[in-house]
GROMACS .gro file of N, CA and C in nm:
model
  324
    1MET      N    1   0.231  -3.934   0.612
    1MET     CA    2   0.078  -3.959   0.624
    1MET      C    3  -0.063  -3.966   0.756
    2THR      N    4  -0.140  -3.931   0.698
    2THR     CA    5  -0.192  -3.853   0.818
    2THR      C    6  -0.328  -3.959   0.776
    3LEU      N    7  -0.391  -3.919   0.935
    3LEU     CA    8  -0.423  -4.039   0.973
    3LEU      C    9  -0.655  -3.995   1.040
    4THR      N   10  -0.694  -4.024   1.087
    4THR     CA   11  -0.775  -3.979   1.172
    4THR      C   12  -0.753  -4.022   1.295
    5CYS      N   13  -0.815  -3.916   1.383
    5CYS     CA   14  -0.756  -3.958   1.572
    5CYS      C   15  -0.815  -4.070   1.624
    6ARG      N   16  -0.742  -4.143   1.642
    6ARG     CA   17  -0.808  -4.269   1.740
    6ARG      C   18  -0.840  -4.294   1.894
    7PRO      N   19  -0.950  -4.377   1.897
    7PRO     CA   20  -1.082  -4.371   1.988
    7PRO      C   21  -0.996  -4.383   2.129
    8GLY      N   22  -1.000  -4.266   2.222
    8GLY     CA   23  -0.990  -4.326   2.369
    8GLY      C   24  -0.804  -4.195   2.321
    9CYS      N   25  -0.735  -4.160   2.283
    9CYS     CA   26  -0.623  -4.160   2.283
    9CYS      C   27  -0.648  -4.013   2.362
   10ALA      N   28  -0.732  -3.916   2.326
   10ALA     CA   29  -0.699  -3.846   2.354
   10ALA      C   30  -0.578  -3.676   2.381
   11ALA      N   31  -0.505  -3.767   2.291
   11ALA     CA   32  -0.318  -3.732   2.351
   11ALA      C   33  -0.277  -3.554   2.324
   12CYS      N   34  -0.405  -3.487   2.222
   12CYS     CA   35  -0.409  -3.415   2.175
   12CYS      C   36  -0.482  -3.286   2.288
   13CYS      N   37  -0.471  -3.344   2.342
   13CYS     CA   38  -0.594  -3.265   2.422
   13CYS      C   39  -0.596  -3.283   2.567
   14THR      N   40  -0.479  -3.326   2.556
   14THR     CA   41  -0.377  -3.355   2.764
   14THR      C   42  -0.287  -3.290   2.722
   15ALA      N   43  -0.178  -3.357   2.662
   15ALA     CA   44  -0.061  -3.254   2.602
   15ALA      C   45  -0.019  -3.193   2.596
   16PRO      N   46  -0.040  -3.109   2.514
   16PRO     CA   47   0.020  -2.974   2.508
   16PRO      C   48  -0.010  -2.846   2.527
   17SER      N   49  -0.024  -2.699   2.596
   17SER     CA   50  -0.005  -2.624   2.658
   17SER      C   51  -0.192  -2.552   2.523
   18ILE      N   52  -0.269  -2.502   2.585
   18ILE     CA   53  -0.343  -2.399   2.501
   18ILE      C   54  -0.355  -2.260   2.546
   19SER      N   55  -0.325  -2.194   2.418
   19SER     CA   56  -0.274  -2.020   2.508
   19SER      C   57  -0.442  -1.956   2.472
   20SER      N   58  -0.471  -2.005   2.374
   20SER     CA   59  -0.686  -1.980   2.353
   20SER      C   60  -0.714  -2.039   2.497
   21PRO      N   61  -0.875  -1.920   2.481
   21PRO     CA   62  -0.934  -2.001   2.582
   21PRO      C   63  -1.066  -2.123   2.507
   22ILE      N   64  -1.122  -2.161   2.608
   22ILE     CA   65  -1.182  -2.317   2.587
   22ILE      C   66  -1.307  -2.260   2.704
   23PRO      N   67  -1.447  -2.255   2.666
   23PRO     CA   68  -1.542  -2.293   2.718
   23PRO      C   69  -1.504  -2.368   2.893
   24GLY      N   70  -1.501  -2.326   2.947
   24GLY     CA   71  -1.431  -2.424   3.102
   24GLY      C   72  -1.349  -2.377   3.119
   25MET      N   73  -1.269  -2.292   3.052
   25MET     CA   74  -1.129  -2.245   3.043
   25MET      C   75  -1.058  -2.186   2.954
   26PRO      N   76  -1.120  -2.032   3.034
   26PRO     CA   77  -1.091  -1.901   2.942
   26PRO      C   78  -0.920  -1.883   2.950
   27GLN      N   79  -0.867  -1.911   3.062
   27GLN     CA   80  -0.737  -1.904   3.005
   27GLN      C   81  -0.628  -1.977   2.926
   28GLY      N   82  -0.703  -2.098   2.894
   28GLY     CA   83  -0.655  -2.191   2.802
   28GLY      C   84  -0.632  -2.300   2.898
   29LYS      N   85  -0.514  -2.409   2.881
   29LYS     CA   86  -0.463  -2.534   2.935
   29LYS      C   87  -0.343  -2.551   2.946
   30PRO      N   88  -0.294  -2.567   3.029
   30PRO     CA   89  -0.116  -2.606   3.098
   30PRO      C   90  -0.107  -2.719   3.011
   31THR      N   91   0.025  -2.738   2.994
   31THR     CA   92   0.096  -2.926   2.963
   31THR      C   93   0.050  -2.998   3.031
   32GLY      N   94   0.033  -3.134   2.993
   32GLY     CA   95  -0.063  -3.256   3.029
   32GLY      C   96  -0.198  -3.260   3.156
   33VAL      N   97  -0.276  -3.147   3.135
   33VAL     CA   98  -0.402  -3.088   3.171
   33VAL      C   99  -0.454  -3.106   3.070
   34PRO      N  100  -0.589  -3.248   3.093
   34PRO     CA  101  -0.685  -3.199   3.009
   34PRO      C  102  -0.801  -3.168   2.970
   35CYS      N  103  -0.833  -3.101   2.864
   35CYS     CA  104  -0.918  -3.031   2.879
   35CYS      C  105  -1.074  -3.065   2.914
   36VAL      N  106  -1.133  -2.933   2.970
   36VAL     CA  107  -1.297  -3.005   3.081
   36VAL      C  108  -1.366  -3.054   2.933
   37GLN      N  109  -1.296  -3.022   2.854
   37GLN     CA  110  -1.426  -3.002   2.744
   37GLN      C  111  -1.390  -3.193   2.663
   38LEU      N  112  -1.325  -3.270   2.735
   38LEU     CA  113  -1.324  -3.406   2.722
   38LEU      C  114  -1.485  -3.499   2.763
   39ASP      N  115  -1.529  -3.581   2.693
   39ASP     CA  116  -1.628  -3.608   2.806
   39ASP      C  117  -1.515  -3.747   2.842
   40GLU      N  118  -1.670  -3.857   2.901
   40GLU     CA  119  -1.560  -3.987   2.933
   40GLU      C  120  -1.536  -4.082   2.839
   41GLN      N  121  -1.601  -4.025   2.752
   41GLN     CA  122  -1.471  -4.130   2.625
   41GLN      C  123  -1.321  -4.083   2.569
   42LEU      N  124  -1.344  -3.999   2.642
   42LEU     CA  125  -1.169  -3.930   2.607
   42LEU      C  126  -1.222  -3.848   2.449
   43ARG      N  127  -1.356  -3.736   2.439
   43ARG     CA  128  -1.391  -3.761   2.311
   43ARG      C  129  -1.455  -3.584   2.316
   44CYS      N  130  -1.423  -3.478   2.228
   44CYS     CA  131  -1.423  -3.308   2.238
   44CYS      C  132  -1.571  -3.318   2.206
   45GLN      N  133  -1.599  -3.249   2.358
   45GLN     CA  134  -1.743  -3.196   2.276
   45GLN      C  135  -1.805  -3.082   2.248
   46ILE      N  136  -1.688  -3.017   2.248
   46ILE     CA  137  -1.730  -2.857   2.114
   46ILE      C  138  -1.635  -2.917   2.010
   47PHE      N  139  -1.604  -3.041   1.905
   47PHE     CA  140  -1.558  -2.998   1.793
   47PHE      C  141  -1.685  -3.007   1.731
   48GLY      N  142  -1.590  -2.939   1.612
   48GLY     CA  143  -1.689  -2.863   1.497
   48GLY      C  144  -1.763  -2.740   1.514
   49GLN      N  145  -1.789  -2.667   1.673
   49GLN     CA  146  -1.807  -2.534   1.708
   49GLN      C  147  -1.762  -2.441   1.652
   50PRO      N  148  -1.832  -2.314   1.648
   50PRO     CA  149  -1.707  -2.206   1.646
   50PRO      C  150  -1.666  -2.185   1.831
   51GLU      N  151  -1.647  -2.186   1.911
   51GLU     CA  152  -1.579  -2.167   2.076
   51GLU      C  153  -1.457  -2.285   2.102
   52ARG      N  154  -1.431  -2.375   1.949
   52ARG     CA  155  -1.349  -2.519   1.976
   52ARG      C  156  -1.221  -2.356   1.959
   53PRO      N  157  -1.105  -2.388   2.020
   53PRO     CA  158  -0.976  -2.326   1.939
   53PRO      C  159  -0.928  -2.359   1.812
   54ALA      N  160  -0.886  -2.312   1.767
   54ALA     CA  161  -0.867  -2.229   1.624
   54ALA      C  162  -0.639  -2.355   1.593
   55VAL      N  163  -0.593  -2.314   1.740
   55VAL     CA  164  -0.522  -2.454   1.731
   55VAL      C  165  -0.561  -2.560   1.760
   56CYS      N  166  -0.669  -2.598   1.803
   56CYS     CA  167  -0.672  -2.774   1.832
   56CYS      C  168  -0.741  -2.835   1.675
   57GLY      N  169  -0.813  -2.760   1.531
   57GLY     CA  170  -0.832  -2.814   1.468
   57GLY      C  171  -0.714  -2.817   1.389
   58GLN      N  172  -0.605  -2.735   1.352
   58GLN     CA  173  -0.453  -2.703   1.292
   58GLN      C  174  -0.412  -2.870   1.322
   59LEU      N  175  -0.395  -2.895   1.458
   59LEU     CA  176  -0.320  -3.035   1.525
   59LEU      C  177  -0.380  -3.174   1.446
   60GLN      N  178  -0.345  -3.195   1.349
   60GLN     CA  179  -0.400  -3.299   1.317
   60GLN      C  180  -0.278  -3.388   1.332
   61ALA      N  181  -0.359  -3.605   1.399
   61ALA     CA  182  -0.308  -3.680   1.358
   61ALA      C  183  -0.192  -3.715   1.251
   62SER      N  184  -0.120  -3.792   1.269
   62SER     CA  185  -0.042  -3.829   1.188
   62SER      C  186   0.063  -3.956   1.232
   63VAL      N  187   0.138  -4.039   1.152
   63VAL     CA  188   0.221  -4.117   1.204
   63VAL      C  189   0.340  -4.100   1.266
   64GLU      N  190   0.387  -3.940   1.258
   64GLU     CA  191   0.488  -3.941   1.321
   64GLU      C  192   0.409  -3.912   1.485
   65MET      N  193   0.325  -3.822   1.499
   65MET     CA  194   0.295  -3.818   1.603
   65MET      C  195   0.243  -3.879   1.689
   66CYS      N  196   0.160  -3.997   1.623
   66CYS     CA  197   0.072  -4.043   1.687
   66CYS      C  198   0.157  -4.224   1.733
   67GLY      N  199   0.203  -4.224   1.681
   67GLY     CA  200   0.271  -4.391   1.605
   67GLY      C  201   0.225  -4.523   1.535
   68ALA      N  202   0.301  -4.579   1.439
   68ALA     CA  203   0.202  -4.649   1.405
   68ALA      C  204   0.145  -4.728   1.411
   69VAL      N  205   0.131  -4.776   1.557
   69VAL     CA  206   0.021  -4.894   1.647
   69VAL      C  207  -0.085  -4.811   1.715
   70GLU      N  208  -0.199  -4.846   1.809
   70GLU     CA  209  -0.257  -4.792   1.820
   70GLU      C  210  -0.201  -4.850   1.987
   71ASP      N  211  -0.202  -4.777   2.053
   71ASP     CA  212  -0.152  -4.709   2.166
   71ASP      C  213  -0.177  -4.687   2.377
   72GLY      N  214  -0.347  -4.626   2.316
   72GLY     CA  215  -0.396  -4.553   2.408
   72GLY      C  216  -0.315  -4.453   2.380
   73GLY      N  217  -0.279  -4.382   2.294
   73GLY     CA  218  -0.223  -4.240   2.305
   73GLY      C  219  -0.101  -4.213   2.369
   74VAL      N  220   0.027  -4.308   2.423
   74VAL     CA  221   0.190  -4.327   2.504
   74VAL      C  222   0.199  -4.249   2.395
   75HIS      N  223   0.189  -4.309   2.315
   75HIS     CA  224   0.346  -4.268   2.208
   75HIS      C  225   0.296  -4.095   2.113
   76ALA      N  226   0.190  -4.085   2.168
   76ALA     CA  227   0.132  -3.925   2.098
   76ALA      C  228   0.174  -3.829   2.225
   77ARG      N  229   0.121  -3.894   2.354
   77ARG     CA  230   0.172  -3.805   2.451
   77ARG      C  231   0.289  -3.766   2.534
   78ALA      N  232   0.388  -3.853   2.444
   78ALA     CA  233   0.522  -3.884   2.452
   78ALA      C  234   0.567  -3.767   2.381
   79TRP      N  235   0.490  -3.743   2.232
   79TRP     CA  236   0.606  -3.692   2.121
   79TRP      C  237   0.531  -3.548   2.176
   80LEU      N  238   0.420  -3.532   2.186
   80LEU     CA  239   0.364  -3.334   2.177
   80LEU      C  240   0.425  -3.346   2.360
   81MET      N  241   0.433  -3.396   2.404
   81MET     CA  242   0.540  -3.357   2.506
   81MET      C  243   0.672  -3.273   2.515
   82ARG      N  244   0.761  -3.350   2.427
   82ARG     CA  245   0.855  -3.344   2.383
   82ARG      C  246   0.885  -3.226   2.258
   83LEU      N  247   0.748  -3.243   2.249
   83LEU     CA  248   0.713  -3.078   2.132
   83LEU      C  249   0.763  -2.940   2.227
   84GLU      N  250   0.671  -3.011   2.332
   84GLU     CA  251   0.613  -2.863   2.448
   84GLU      C  252   0.733  -2.822   2.471
   85ASP      N  253   0.863  -2.929   2.512
   85ASP     CA  254   0.964  -2.913   2.659
   85ASP      C  255   1.092  -2.832   2.487
   86LEU      N  256   1.066  -2.864   2.353
   86LEU     CA  257   1.195  -2.817   2.367
   86LEU      C  258   1.127  -2.685   2.282
   87THR      N  259   0.974  -2.676   2.208
   87THR     CA  260   0.987  -2.505   2.236
   87THR      C  261   0.927  -2.395   2.304
   88ARG      N  262   0.988  -2.441   2.443
   88ARG     CA  263   0.941  -2.371   2.573
   88ARG      C  264   1.071  -2.280   2.538
   89PRO      N  265   1.044  -2.137   2.595
   89PRO     CA  266   1.093  -2.039   2.546
   89PRO      C  267   1.209  -2.008   2.643
   90ASN      N  268   1.369  -2.083   2.618
   90ASN     CA  269   1.436  -2.026   2.674
   90ASN      C  270   1.512  -2.247   2.782
   91SER      N  271   1.404  -2.268   2.683
   91SER     CA  272   1.437  -2.369   2.835
   91SER      C  273   1.566  -2.509   2.789
   92CYS      N  274   1.617  -2.536   2.835
   92CYS     CA  275   1.718  -2.647   2.849
   92CYS      C  276   1.741  -2.725   2.946
   93MET      N  277   1.631  -2.721   2.986
   93MET     CA  278   1.587  -2.829   3.105
   93MET      C  279   1.608  -2.999   3.024
   94THR      N  280   1.638  -3.114   3.100
   94THR     CA  281   1.630  -3.202   3.008
   94THR      C  282   1.514  -3.278   2.940
   95ASN      N  283   1.507  -3.297   2.881
   95ASN     CA  284   1.331  -3.401   2.825
   95ASN      C  285   1.323  -3.534   2.876
   96LYS      N  286   1.214  -3.489   2.892
   96LYS     CA  287   1.138  -3.604   3.009
   96LYS      C  288   1.077  -3.732   2.906
   97VAL      N  289   1.104  -3.666   2.779
   97VAL     CA  290   1.092  -3.795   2.690
   97VAL      C  291   1.220  -3.899   2.676
   98THR      N  292   1.307  -3.888   2.678
   98THR     CA  293   1.488  -3.919   2.641
   98THR      C  294   1.533  -3.865   2.710
   99ASN      N  295   1.564  -3.834   2.841
   99ASN     CA  296   1.670  -3.812   2.941
   99ASN      C  297   1.708  -3.731   2.869
  100LYS      N  298   1.736  -3.642   2.768
  100LYS     CA  299   1.829  -3.563   2.721
  100LYS      C  300   1.825  -3.445   2.701
  101SER      N  301   1.959  -3.355   2.712
  101SER     CA  302   2.006  -3.192   2.693
  101SER      C  303   1.892  -3.167   2.615
  102SER      N  304   1.806  -3.060   2.598
  102SER     CA  305   1.701  -2.993   2.509
  102SER      C  306   1.824  -2.974   2.391
  103PRO      N  307   1.800  -2.929   2.279
  103PRO     CA  308   1.881  -2.911   2.149
  103PRO      C  309   1.828  -2.794   2.173
  104HIS      N  310   1.758  -2.703   2.234
  104HIS     CA  311   1.727  -2.544   2.112
  104HIS      C  312   1.798  -2.508   2.169
  105PRO      N  313   1.809  -2.382   2.068
  105PRO     CA  314   2.002  -2.312   2.038
  105PRO      C  315   2.001  -2.243   2.145
  106SER      N  316   1.923  -2.170   2.206
  106SER     CA  317   1.960  -2.121   2.373
  106SER      C  318   2.006  -2.175   2.439
  107CYS      N  319   2.062  -2.322   2.417
  107CYS     CA  320   2.086  -2.419   2.556
  107CYS      C  321   2.237  -2.449   2.509
  108ARG      N  322   2.356  -2.432   2.405
  108ARG     CA  323   2.428  -2.406   2.293
  108ARG      C  324   2.522  -2.346   2.388
   0.00000   0.00000   0.00000
């Protein structure tokens, strides 16, 4: 099920790493760092602009990612951080969200 972005969440602009250049962040942004393009209301200042990284428009709100209830982005940040952990190359570290070992194939 697809959702619309929830006001005040900004998990998609904070949790994931973005390797594409962003105005004000020419090297992209690391995991867990808020994008410099977030305004005081946690809205993207370059939404719909050509300089917005394509990856930003590809990530779509969903119940799976955002959770069934509005919680200020807590569920979404945890979900996205877990994906970051699981998709980090050769990462066998303990998952910060579940406190369980990563099921990454290289960890077995």
